[in-house]
Amino acid sequence: MARTASIDRKTNETKISLSFNIDGEGQSSLKTDVPFMDHMLDLFTKHGQFDLTVDADGDVEIDDHHTTEDIGICLGNALREALGDKKGIKRYGNAFVPMDEALAQVVVDLSNRPHLEFRGEFPNQKVGTFDTENVHEFLWKLALEARMNLHVIIHYGQNTHHMIEAVFKALGRALDEATTVDPRIKGVPSTKGML
């Protein structure tokens, strides 16, 4: 059974169409009007071996906040829907990713209990025109809508671009591990009998 989902979201601030395939080939088609997010989502897709299409039209003339936030909302919804009943998945994922001088770690639990724990500070408030505070906003909305426990730890780094890039690569790899179907797992991986 295909683990895919498509989400359409339209507000007064953004219009987003997003499709997501957990069992993909690392292919992306991205048009977000936020070039830095295009770059990060492409990395996420490639390193998670997902397929992702995003067509976003937002009020970027104001800033990138609404578009970045709403992409997180849509991707979280798509991930939750594509996972279905979560039977047979590993549930947990952990990835360390270095990017030159930076090292990031992402740990996920597809627990149906949304939480974001973000540990790290960026040296700069902007990468190009992108406000780095939007990284936290994206991750929080992704965790909330996917209903997952998401821990992001930036152990160290000096270059803000490298630090954020390491986070998105690690996010893809951690989610790839957590969403992997393990034939040894019968039902869902929880003593409660549900996630």
PDB file of C-alpha atoms in Angstrom:
ATOM      1  CA  MET A   1       0.000   0.000   0.000  1.00  0.00           C
ATOM      2  CA  ALA A   2       1.399   3.378  -1.023  1.00  0.00           C
ATOM      3  CA  ARG A   3       2.357   5.657   1.849  1.00  0.00           C
ATOM      4  CA  THR A   4       1.552   8.948   0.172  1.00  0.00           C
ATOM      5  CA  ALA A   5      -0.519  12.040   0.878  1.00  0.00           C
ATOM      6  CA  SER A   6      -1.472  15.279  -0.819  1.00  0.00           C
ATOM      7  CA  ILE A   7      -2.396  18.436   1.067  1.00  0.00           C
ATOM      8  CA  ASP A   8      -3.910  21.681  -0.161  1.00  0.00           C
ATOM      9  CA  ARG A   9      -4.034  24.676   2.165  1.00  0.00           C
ATOM     10  CA  LYS A  10      -5.324  28.135   1.295  1.00  0.00           C
ATOM     11  CA  THR A  11      -5.373  31.116   3.650  1.00  0.00           C
ATOM     12  CA  ASN A  12      -5.319  34.879   3.172  1.00  0.00           C
ATOM     13  CA  GLU A  13      -1.522  34.647   3.514  1.00  0.00           C
ATOM     14  CA  THR A  14      -0.537  31.520   1.568  1.00  0.00           C
ATOM     15  CA  LYS A  15      -1.719  28.999  -0.980  1.00  0.00           C
ATOM     16  CA  ILE A  16       0.105  25.677  -0.800  1.00  0.00           C
ATOM     17  CA  SER A  17      -0.186  22.364  -2.647  1.00  0.00           C
ATOM     18  CA  LEU A  18       2.069  19.635  -1.303  1.00  0.00           C
ATOM     19  CA  SER A  19       2.447  15.943  -2.063  1.00  0.00           C
ATOM     20  CA  PHE A  20       4.647  13.556  -0.095  1.00  0.00           C
ATOM     21  CA  ASN A  21       5.726   9.959  -0.632  1.00  0.00           C
ATOM     22  CA  ILE A  22       7.498   8.234   2.278  1.00  0.00           C
ATOM     23  CA  ASP A  23       8.793   5.416   0.080  1.00  0.00           C
ATOM     24  CA  GLY A  24      10.283   7.588  -2.608  1.00  0.00           C
ATOM     25  CA  GLU A  25      13.553   7.972  -4.458  1.00  0.00           C
ATOM     26  CA  GLY A  26      14.808  11.289  -3.087  1.00  0.00           C
ATOM     27  CA  GLN A  27      13.110  13.338  -5.799  1.00  0.00           C
ATOM     28  CA  SER A  28      11.802  16.856  -5.224  1.00  0.00           C
ATOM     29  CA  SER A  29       9.970  19.511  -7.185  1.00  0.00           C
ATOM     30  CA  LEU A  30       9.919  22.712  -5.160  1.00  0.00           C
ATOM     31  CA  LYS A  31       8.529  26.163  -5.850  1.00  0.00           C
ATOM     32  CA  THR A  32       8.127  28.006  -2.569  1.00  0.00           C
ATOM     33  CA  ASP A  33       9.220  31.589  -3.390  1.00  0.00           C
ATOM     34  CA  VAL A  34      11.642  31.133  -0.459  1.00  0.00           C
ATOM     35  CA  PRO A  35      14.880  29.995  -2.121  1.00  0.00           C
ATOM     36  CA  PHE A  36      16.577  28.946   1.118  1.00  0.00           C
ATOM     37  CA  MET A  37      13.618  26.689   2.004  1.00  0.00           C
ATOM     38  CA  ASP A  38      13.757  25.170  -1.482  1.00  0.00           C
ATOM     39  CA  HIS A  39      17.385  24.289  -0.780  1.00  0.00           C
ATOM     40  CA  MET A  40      16.663  22.859   2.693  1.00  0.00           C
ATOM     41  CA  LEU A  41      13.622  20.850   1.562  1.00  0.00           C
ATOM     42  CA  ASP A  42      15.626  19.434  -1.331  1.00  0.00           C
ATOM     43  CA  LEU A  43      18.280  18.246   1.160  1.00  0.00           C
ATOM     44  CA  PHE A  44      15.590  16.805   3.464  1.00  0.00           C
ATOM     45  CA  THR A  45      14.033  14.910   0.556  1.00  0.00           C
ATOM     46  CA  LYS A  46      17.310  13.551  -0.818  1.00  0.00           C
ATOM     47  CA  HIS A  47      18.640  12.361   2.537  1.00  0.00           C
ATOM     48  CA  GLY A  48      15.303  10.880   3.626  1.00  0.00           C
ATOM     49  CA  GLN A  49      14.743   9.120   0.285  1.00  0.00           C
ATOM     50  CA  PHE A  50      11.299  10.706   0.130  1.00  0.00           C
ATOM     51  CA  ASP A  51       9.522  12.258  -2.842  1.00  0.00           C
ATOM     52  CA  LEU A  52       8.230  15.768  -2.233  1.00  0.00           C
ATOM     53  CA  THR A  53       6.411  18.290  -4.379  1.00  0.00           C
ATOM     54  CA  VAL A  54       5.649  21.752  -3.024  1.00  0.00           C
ATOM     55  CA  ASP A  55       3.970  24.602  -4.878  1.00  0.00           C
ATOM     56  CA  ALA A  56       3.674  27.552  -2.506  1.00  0.00           C
ATOM     57  CA  ASP A  57       2.498  31.071  -3.163  1.00  0.00           C
ATOM     58  CA  GLY A  58       2.779  33.288  -0.110  1.00  0.00           C
ATOM     59  CA  ASP A  59       3.088  36.890   1.031  1.00  0.00           C
ATOM     60  CA  VAL A  60       6.876  36.891   0.755  1.00  0.00           C
ATOM     61  CA  GLU A  61       6.746  40.612   0.022  1.00  0.00           C
ATOM     62  CA  ILE A  62       6.134  40.946   3.780  1.00  0.00           C
ATOM     63  CA  ASP A  63       8.621  38.249   4.815  1.00  0.00           C
ATOM     64  CA  ASP A  64       9.166  34.484   4.589  1.00  0.00           C
ATOM     65  CA  HIS A  65       7.464  33.642   7.888  1.00  0.00           C
ATOM     66  CA  HIS A  66       3.956  32.676   6.736  1.00  0.00           C
ATOM     67  CA  THR A  67       5.159  30.598   3.784  1.00  0.00           C
ATOM     68  CA  THR A  68       7.773  28.744   5.855  1.00  0.00           C
ATOM     69  CA  GLU A  69       5.308  28.113   8.694  1.00  0.00           C
ATOM     70  CA  ASP A  70       2.547  26.877   6.395  1.00  0.00           C
ATOM     71  CA  ILE A  71       4.892  24.524   4.532  1.00  0.00           C
ATOM     72  CA  GLY A  72       5.707  23.000   7.938  1.00  0.00           C
ATOM     73  CA  ILE A  73       1.989  22.628   8.653  1.00  0.00           C
ATOM     74  CA  CYS A  74       1.317  20.971   5.279  1.00  0.00           C
ATOM     75  CA  LEU A  75       4.328  18.658   5.460  1.00  0.00           C
ATOM     76  CA  GLY A  76       3.358  17.588   8.979  1.00  0.00           C
ATOM     77  CA  ASN A  77      -0.198  16.843   7.872  1.00  0.00           C
ATOM     78  CA  ALA A  78       1.072  14.899   4.866  1.00  0.00           C
ATOM     79  CA  LEU A  79       3.506  12.845   6.956  1.00  0.00           C
ATOM     80  CA  ARG A  80       0.785  11.958   9.475  1.00  0.00           C
ATOM     81  CA  GLU A  81      -1.672  10.996   6.733  1.00  0.00           C
ATOM     82  CA  ALA A  82       0.885   8.995   4.741  1.00  0.00           C
ATOM     83  CA  LEU A  83       1.869   6.979   7.832  1.00  0.00           C
ATOM     84  CA  GLY A  84      -1.700   5.745   8.248  1.00  0.00           C
ATOM     85  CA  ASP A  85      -2.082   3.385  11.223  1.00  0.00           C
ATOM     86  CA  LYS A  86       1.736   3.204  11.703  1.00  0.00           C
ATOM     87  CA  LYS A  87       1.684  -0.590  11.866  1.00  0.00           C
ATOM     88  CA  GLY A  88       5.127  -2.126  11.463  1.00  0.00           C
ATOM     89  CA  ILE A  89       7.144   1.087  11.558  1.00  0.00           C
ATOM     90  CA  LYS A  90      10.295   1.435  13.628  1.00  0.00           C
ATOM     91  CA  ARG A  91       8.806   4.580  15.258  1.00  0.00           C
ATOM     92  CA  TYR A  92      12.123   6.012  16.473  1.00  0.00           C
ATOM     93  CA  GLY A  93      14.879   7.589  14.411  1.00  0.00           C
ATOM     94  CA  ASN A  94      18.203   9.196  15.253  1.00  0.00           C
ATOM     95  CA  ALA A  95      20.737  10.828  12.951  1.00  0.00           C
ATOM     96  CA  PHE A  96      23.960  12.770  13.413  1.00  0.00           C
ATOM     97  CA  VAL A  97      25.035  14.782  10.385  1.00  0.00           C
ATOM     98  CA  PRO A  98      28.235  16.817  10.042  1.00  0.00           C
ATOM     99  CA  MET A  99      28.468  19.712   7.609  1.00  0.00           C
ATOM    100  CA  ASP A 100      32.041  20.905   7.576  1.00  0.00           C
ATOM    101  CA  GLU A 101      32.580  22.472  11.031  1.00  0.00           C
ATOM    102  CA  ALA A 102      28.944  21.998  12.142  1.00  0.00           C
ATOM    103  CA  LEU A 103      27.352  18.932  13.747  1.00  0.00           C
ATOM    104  CA  ALA A 104      23.601  18.450  14.171  1.00  0.00           C
ATOM    105  CA  GLN A 105      21.564  15.640  15.655  1.00  0.00           C
ATOM    106  CA  VAL A 106      17.879  14.967  15.122  1.00  0.00           C
ATOM    107  CA  VAL A 107      15.927  12.387  17.132  1.00  0.00           C
ATOM    108  CA  VAL A 108      12.282  11.602  16.372  1.00  0.00           C
ATOM    109  CA  ASP A 109       9.524   9.530  17.918  1.00  0.00           C
ATOM    110  CA  LEU A 110       6.386   9.102  15.817  1.00  0.00           C
ATOM    111  CA  SER A 111       4.463   8.862  19.051  1.00  0.00           C
ATOM    112  CA  ASN A 112       1.282  10.862  18.366  1.00  0.00           C
ATOM    113  CA  ARG A 113       2.530  13.215  21.116  1.00  0.00           C
ATOM    114  CA  PRO A 114       3.733  16.446  19.521  1.00  0.00           C
ATOM    115  CA  HIS A 115       6.733  18.162  21.062  1.00  0.00           C
ATOM    116  CA  LEU A 116       9.721  20.112  19.766  1.00  0.00           C
ATOM    117  CA  GLU A 117      12.889  20.380  21.795  1.00  0.00           C
ATOM    118  CA  PHE A 118      15.344  22.679  20.020  1.00  0.00           C
ATOM    119  CA  ARG A 119      18.850  23.125  21.410  1.00  0.00           C
ATOM    120  CA  GLY A 120      21.181  25.402  19.508  1.00  0.00           C
ATOM    121  CA  GLU A 121      21.836  29.000  18.579  1.00  0.00           C
ATOM    122  CA  PHE A 122      22.684  30.383  15.182  1.00  0.00           C
ATOM    123  CA  PRO A 123      25.526  32.916  14.958  1.00  0.00           C
ATOM    124  CA  ASN A 124      23.601  35.008  12.422  1.00  0.00           C
ATOM    125  CA  GLN A 125      19.971  36.095  12.255  1.00  0.00           C
ATOM    126  CA  LYS A 126      19.858  35.780   8.480  1.00  0.00           C
ATOM    127  CA  VAL A 127      21.128  33.518   5.730  1.00  0.00           C
ATOM    128  CA  GLY A 128      20.804  35.681   2.665  1.00  0.00           C
ATOM    129  CA  THR A 129      17.304  37.134   3.030  1.00  0.00           C
ATOM    130  CA  PHE A 130      16.023  34.208   5.154  1.00  0.00           C
ATOM    131  CA  ASP A 131      15.393  34.835   8.868  1.00  0.00           C
ATOM    132  CA  THR A 132      16.954  31.969  10.797  1.00  0.00           C
ATOM    133  CA  GLU A 133      14.216  32.109  13.461  1.00  0.00           C
ATOM    134  CA  ASN A 134      11.953  30.589  10.786  1.00  0.00           C
ATOM    135  CA  VAL A 135      13.830  27.279  11.142  1.00  0.00           C
ATOM    136  CA  HIS A 136      12.353  26.847  14.623  1.00  0.00           C
ATOM    137  CA  GLU A 137       8.918  27.890  13.352  1.00  0.00           C
ATOM    138  CA  PHE A 138       9.031  25.319  10.549  1.00  0.00           C
ATOM    139  CA  LEU A 139      10.189  22.512  12.848  1.00  0.00           C
ATOM    140  CA  TRP A 140       7.597  23.305  15.524  1.00  0.00           C
ATOM    141  CA  LYS A 141       4.709  23.294  13.052  1.00  0.00           C
ATOM    142  CA  LEU A 142       6.038  20.102  11.431  1.00  0.00           C
ATOM    143  CA  ALA A 143       6.195  18.344  14.828  1.00  0.00           C
ATOM    144  CA  LEU A 144       2.786  19.650  15.867  1.00  0.00           C
ATOM    145  CA  GLU A 145       0.926  18.603  12.724  1.00  0.00           C
ATOM    146  CA  ALA A 146       2.765  15.287  12.296  1.00  0.00           C
ATOM    147  CA  ARG A 147       2.102  14.663  16.000  1.00  0.00           C
ATOM    148  CA  MET A 148       5.680  13.604  16.571  1.00  0.00           C
ATOM    149  CA  ASN A 149       8.256  14.128  19.253  1.00  0.00           C
ATOM    150  CA  LEU A 150      11.144  16.000  17.605  1.00  0.00           C
ATOM    151  CA  HIS A 151      14.469  16.781  19.261  1.00  0.00           C
ATOM    152  CA  VAL A 152      16.955  18.945  17.368  1.00  0.00           C
ATOM    153  CA  ILE A 153      20.408  19.460  18.838  1.00  0.00           C
ATOM    154  CA  ILE A 154      23.045  21.570  17.160  1.00  0.00           C
ATOM    155  CA  HIS A 155      26.163  20.402  18.948  1.00  0.00           C
ATOM    156  CA  TYR A 156      28.411  23.070  17.451  1.00  0.00           C
ATOM    157  CA  GLY A 157      29.147  25.126  14.372  1.00  0.00           C
ATOM    158  CA  GLN A 158      30.253  28.533  13.172  1.00  0.00           C
ATOM    159  CA  ASN A 159      28.597  28.932   9.780  1.00  0.00           C
ATOM    160  CA  THR A 160      24.836  29.413  10.084  1.00  0.00           C
ATOM    161  CA  HIS A 161      24.130  27.958   6.642  1.00  0.00           C
ATOM    162  CA  HIS A 162      26.116  24.820   7.490  1.00  0.00           C
ATOM    163  CA  MET A 163      24.332  24.425  10.825  1.00  0.00           C
ATOM    164  CA  ILE A 164      20.849  24.643   9.291  1.00  0.00           C
ATOM    165  CA  GLU A 165      21.846  22.368   6.423  1.00  0.00           C
ATOM    166  CA  ALA A 166      23.045  19.733   8.890  1.00  0.00           C
ATOM    167  CA  VAL A 167      19.682  19.952  10.697  1.00  0.00           C
ATOM    168  CA  PHE A 168      17.625  19.350   7.543  1.00  0.00           C
ATOM    169  CA  LYS A 169      19.819  16.473   6.377  1.00  0.00           C
ATOM    170  CA  ALA A 170      19.603  14.879   9.834  1.00  0.00           C
ATOM    171  CA  LEU A 171      15.822  15.409   9.877  1.00  0.00           C
ATOM    172  CA  GLY A 172      15.480  13.500   6.616  1.00  0.00           C
ATOM    173  CA  ARG A 173      17.681  10.653   7.809  1.00  0.00           C
ATOM    174  CA  ALA A 174      16.002  10.373  11.220  1.00  0.00           C
ATOM    175  CA  LEU A 175      12.529  10.297   9.660  1.00  0.00           C
ATOM    176  CA  ASP A 176      13.677   7.749   7.096  1.00  0.00           C
ATOM    177  CA  GLU A 177      14.713   5.458   9.950  1.00  0.00           C
ATOM    178  CA  ALA A 178      11.550   6.059  12.001  1.00  0.00           C
ATOM    179  CA  THR A 179       9.202   5.432   9.056  1.00  0.00           C
ATOM    180  CA  THR A 180      10.974   2.255   7.931  1.00  0.00           C
ATOM    181  CA  VAL A 181       8.773  -0.834   8.075  1.00  0.00           C
ATOM    182  CA  ASP A 182      10.398  -3.618  10.092  1.00  0.00           C
ATOM    183  CA  PRO A 183       8.901  -7.068   9.318  1.00  0.00           C
ATOM    184  CA  ARG A 184       9.641  -8.186  12.899  1.00  0.00           C
ATOM    185  CA  ILE A 185       7.192  -5.618  14.302  1.00  0.00           C
ATOM    186  CA  LYS A 186       3.642  -6.893  14.602  1.00  0.00           C
ATOM    187  CA  GLY A 187       1.082  -4.112  14.904  1.00  0.00           C
ATOM    188  CA  VAL A 188       2.396  -0.835  16.271  1.00  0.00           C
ATOM    189  CA  PRO A 189       5.608  -0.544  18.326  1.00  0.00           C
ATOM    190  CA  SER A 190       3.952   0.385  21.605  1.00  0.00           C
ATOM    191  CA  THR A 191       2.911  -1.549  24.713  1.00  0.00           C
ATOM    192  CA  LYS A 192      -0.267   0.579  24.671  1.00  0.00           C
ATOM    193  CA  GLY A 193      -1.330  -1.119  21.451  1.00  0.00           C
ATOM    194  CA  MET A 194      -1.726   2.194  19.631  1.00  0.00           C
ATOM    195  CA  LEU A 195       0.194   5.304  18.636  1.00  0.00           C
TER     196      LEU A 195
END
